[in-house]
Short mmCIF file of C-alpha atoms in Angstrom, two decimals:
data_model
loop_
_atom_site.label_atom_id
_atom_site.label_comp_id
_atom_site.label_asym_id
_atom_site.label_seq_id
_atom_site.Cartn_x
_atom_site.Cartn_y
_atom_site.Cartn_z
CA THR A 42 -7.72 -5.41 10.58
CA ASN A 43 -6.15 -5.91 13.44
CA SER A 44 -2.62 -4.64 13.36
CA LYS A 45 -1.36 -1.49 14.18
CA THR A 46 -0.07 1.75 13.10
CA PRO A 47 2.02 4.99 14.81
CA SER A 48 -0.95 7.62 15.74
CA LEU A 49 0.34 10.31 12.97
CA TYR A 50 0.05 7.43 10.18
CA ARG A 51 -3.35 8.93 8.09
CA ALA A 52 -3.36 5.83 5.52
CA LYS A 53 -5.46 2.07 6.31
CA SER A 54 -3.10 -0.76 8.44
CA LEU A 55 -2.33 -3.58 6.97
CA PRO A 56 -2.42 -7.06 7.92
CA THR A 57 0.58 -9.38 8.29
CA GLN A 58 0.83 -12.88 8.80
CA LYS A 59 -1.11 -14.92 11.01
CA SER A 60 -3.44 -11.22 11.85
CA THR A 61 -7.00 -11.03 12.06
CA VAL A 62 -8.83 -9.23 9.21
CA THR A 63 -12.51 -8.26 9.32
CA ILE A 64 -14.78 -7.47 5.81
CA SER A 65 -18.27 -6.14 6.01
CA ALA A 66 -20.60 -6.00 2.80
CA LEU A 67 -22.68 -3.41 2.57
CA PRO A 68 -25.06 -4.63 -0.68
CA PHE A 69 -27.55 -2.68 -2.52
CA ILE A 70 -30.03 -4.98 -3.91
CA TYR A 71 -33.68 -3.89 -5.54
CA ARG A 72 -36.84 -6.14 -5.21
CA PRO A 73 -37.08 -6.94 -9.56
CA GLY A 74 -39.25 -4.51 -11.15
CA THR A 75 -39.02 -1.85 -8.51
CA ARG A 76 -37.54 0.89 -6.44
CA SER A 77 -38.37 -1.41 -3.06
CA GLN A 78 -34.57 -2.37 -1.25
CA ILE A 79 -34.39 -5.89 -0.34
CA SER A 80 -33.40 -5.25 3.41
CA SER A 81 -29.42 -6.22 3.72
CA GLY A 82 -30.26 -8.97 6.73
CA THR A 83 -32.41 -11.39 4.74
CA LEU A 84 -30.06 -11.60 1.77
CA ILE A 85 -27.43 -14.42 1.31
CA TYR A 86 -23.94 -13.93 1.71
CA ASN A 87 -21.50 -16.78 -0.34
CA TRP A 88 -18.02 -15.90 0.59
CA THR A 89 -15.11 -17.68 -1.32
CA ILE A 90 -11.51 -17.22 0.06
CA ASP A 91 -8.48 -17.93 -2.56
CA GLY A 92 -11.09 -20.20 -4.79
CA LYS A 93 -12.29 -21.97 -1.77
CA PHE A 94 -15.89 -21.88 -0.66
CA ASP A 95 -16.51 -21.14 2.69
CA PRO A 96 -20.01 -22.76 4.09
CA LEU A 97 -19.40 -22.49 7.73
CA LYS A 98 -19.19 -18.41 7.27
CA SER A 99 -22.12 -17.95 4.25
CA GLY A 100 -25.87 -18.10 4.58
CA ILE A 101 -28.34 -15.67 5.07
CA ASN A 102 -27.20 -12.39 6.38
CA LYS A 103 -23.28 -13.41 6.99
CA GLN A 104 -22.46 -10.34 6.38
CA PRO A 105 -18.94 -9.65 7.98
CA TYR A 106 -16.43 -12.02 7.21
CA VAL A 107 -13.24 -12.35 9.37
CA LEU A 108 -10.49 -14.05 7.72
CA ARG A 109 -7.02 -15.28 10.13
CA THR A 110 -4.44 -15.21 7.75
CA GLY A 111 -2.18 -17.71 7.46
CA ASP A 112 1.78 -17.98 6.76
CA SER A 113 2.09 -16.38 3.26
CA LEU A 114 2.64 -13.09 1.76
CA GLY A 115 0.75 -12.13 -0.77
CA SER A 116 -2.49 -11.48 -1.34
CA ALA A 117 -5.54 -13.19 0.01
CA ILE A 118 -8.94 -13.18 -2.81
CA ILE A 119 -12.11 -12.29 -1.49
CA ARG A 120 -14.81 -13.23 -3.62
CA LEU A 121 -18.73 -12.11 -2.23
CA GLU A 122 -21.75 -12.88 -4.01
CA VAL A 123 -24.65 -11.98 -2.73
CA LYS A 124 -28.60 -12.56 -3.93
CA ASN A 125 -32.12 -12.82 -2.52
CA GLN A 126 -33.63 -15.83 -1.44
CA ASP A 127 -35.32 -16.30 -4.40
CA ARG A 128 -31.99 -16.41 -6.48
CA THR A 129 -33.87 -13.49 -8.80
CA VAL A 130 -31.26 -11.22 -7.99
CA SER A 131 -27.26 -11.51 -7.62
CA ILE A 132 -24.00 -8.92 -7.03
CA ILE A 133 -20.83 -9.73 -6.66
CA LYS A 134 -17.76 -8.10 -5.53
CA GLU A 135 -14.09 -9.49 -5.52
CA ILE A 136 -11.42 -7.75 -3.53
CA ALA A 137 -7.44 -8.62 -3.11
CA VAL A 138 -6.61 -8.34 0.64
CA PRO A 139 -3.03 -7.43 0.68
CA VAL A 140 -0.85 -9.27 3.50
CA VAL A 141 2.54 -7.43 4.06
CA ARG A 142 5.35 -7.97 6.82
CA PRO A 143 5.69 -5.88 9.53
CA GLN A 144 8.47 -2.72 9.60
CA ILE A 145 9.90 -0.47 11.22
CA LEU A 146 10.79 3.52 10.07
CA LEU A 147 13.38 5.29 11.85
CA TYR A 148 13.09 9.13 12.89
CA PHE A 149 15.29 12.01 14.54
CA SER A 150 12.99 12.55 17.66
CA ASP A 151 12.28 15.70 19.67
CA PRO A 152 14.11 15.10 22.82
CA LYS A 153 11.46 16.97 24.59
CA THR A 154 8.09 15.24 23.39
CA ASP A 155 10.10 11.84 22.23
CA MET A 156 7.55 12.75 18.90
CA PRO A 157 9.34 11.76 15.47
CA PHE A 158 9.55 14.72 13.24
CA GLY A 159 11.23 14.83 9.68
CA ILE A 160 10.95 11.76 7.01
CA ALA A 161 12.18 8.33 8.03
CA LEU A 162 16.34 8.03 7.35
CA LYS A 163 18.19 5.81 5.62
CA ASN A 164 21.63 7.97 4.93
CA VAL A 165 22.45 10.74 7.02
CA THR A 166 25.44 13.12 6.93
CA ALA A 167 25.43 15.73 9.47
CA GLY A 168 28.05 17.52 12.21
CA ALA A 169 28.91 16.40 15.24
CA ALA A 170 25.46 16.65 17.45
CA ASN A 171 23.22 14.15 20.30
CA PHE A 172 21.21 12.77 17.68
CA ASN A 173 17.98 11.13 19.27
CA PHE A 174 16.32 8.27 17.15
CA SER A 175 12.72 7.11 17.32
CA ALA A 176 11.84 3.76 15.85
CA GLN A 177 8.04 3.38 14.73
CA PRO A 178 6.29 -0.05 14.36
CA TYR A 179 3.87 -0.64 11.54
CA PHE A 180 1.53 -3.64 10.94
CA PHE A 181 2.50 -5.32 14.09
CA THR A 182 -0.47 -7.28 15.91
CA ALA A 183 1.37 -6.22 19.21
CA PRO A 184 1.29 -2.26 20.66
CA ALA A 185 5.19 -1.13 20.21
CA GLU A 186 5.42 -1.48 24.29
CA ASN A 187 4.89 -4.99 23.78
CA LEU A 188 7.26 -5.86 21.42
CA SER A 189 11.26 -7.01 22.06
CA TRP A 190 13.47 -4.26 20.66
CA GLN A 191 17.35 -4.23 19.83
CA TRP A 192 19.56 -1.65 18.99
CA PHE A 193 23.19 -2.25 17.33
CA ILE A 194 25.69 0.56 16.67
CA ASN A 195 28.13 -1.31 13.79
CA ASN A 196 26.59 -4.97 14.75
CA ALA A 197 27.52 -3.96 18.62
CA LYS A 198 24.18 -4.68 20.63
CA VAL A 199 23.91 -1.22 22.35
CA THR A 200 21.12 -0.17 25.57
CA ALA A 201 17.89 1.57 24.36
CA GLY A 202 15.92 3.60 26.93
CA GLY A 203 14.29 2.27 29.82
CA GLU A 204 10.39 2.15 29.47
CA LYS A 205 10.38 3.36 25.91
CA PRO A 206 13.21 1.12 24.45
CA TRP A 207 11.89 2.39 21.11
CA LEU A 208 13.54 5.33 21.61
CA ALA A 209 17.73 6.01 21.38
CA ALA A 210 20.19 8.90 21.70
CA LEU A 211 23.85 9.03 20.06
CA ASN A 212 25.66 11.93 22.31
CA LEU A 213 28.29 13.18 20.35
CA ALA A 214 27.90 16.86 20.45
CA ASP A 215 30.82 17.30 23.19
CA ASN A 216 34.42 16.20 22.83
CA PHE A 217 34.01 14.68 19.64
CA PHE A 218 36.47 15.32 17.03
CA GLY A 219 37.20 14.24 13.43
CA ARG A 220 34.78 11.73 11.09
CA LEU A 221 32.54 8.85 12.22
CA SER A 222 30.59 6.91 10.07
CA ALA A 223 28.32 4.26 11.63
CA GLN A 224 25.61 1.58 11.06
CA ILE A 225 22.56 1.69 13.16
CA LYS A 226 20.53 -0.93 13.66
CA VAL A 227 16.80 -1.17 15.61
CA THR A 228 14.59 -4.75 15.42
CA ALA A 229 11.74 -5.63 16.98
CA ASN A 230 10.03 -8.60 17.26
CA ASN A 231 6.12 -9.45 18.36
CA PRO A 232 6.84 -12.38 21.26
CA LYS A 233 3.46 -14.07 20.05
CA ASN A 234 3.87 -13.91 17.03
CA GLU A 235 7.40 -15.13 15.37
CA LEU A 236 6.50 -14.06 12.25
CA GLU A 237 5.93 -10.71 12.97
CA VAL A 238 9.74 -9.66 12.84
CA ALA A 239 11.35 -5.83 11.03
CA GLN A 240 14.25 -4.25 11.38
CA SER A 241 15.47 -0.37 10.06
CA ILE A 242 19.27 0.46 9.31
CA THR A 243 20.40 3.87 8.74
CA ASN A 244 23.81 4.96 7.74
CA LEU A 245 25.26 7.69 9.36
CA GLU A 246 28.30 10.00 8.43
CA VAL A 247 29.46 12.49 11.03
CA ARG A 248 32.00 15.38 9.91
#
């Protein structure tokens, strides 16, 4: 898929709405009664998407399939039948391709490297300190620098950090006494795809 994830993410990226997914087939079909494998370039590939046969993208040597996801969430069901030109041998494979919403996870960040560390934040209780945050976008089709970012503290919009708007700081280390409860919200959207919108909310309790 053309959706993107942070460099430290080790799992597969998932497609989002109106994104592109490339599906590749690697069939192993042998000539009947032999151990001779038929060249994959001479096989017939019949692609069916959500129960609808796609004649334009099916045929001899139509091995990769490029799927453009729609507006809906859920799973696209991909069914592939591969057969030889004599139609004496065929195999069928079916998979579900999940289509998800983009996500944002909020982390503490290292002020020297701007890299996130620890686990994603949700509810945090801490003493007064200088808090540095890094918002990490998942499954957008645009990189972080091309997204539109906004930060809020208790629903009041605040300014984030310049060239890296996915970073923010809350400075409470000096001259702060008492308690503070704050809701920190960060949102991001892709200006080129109105369906790619996500937010993360963290409740911060300072004692």
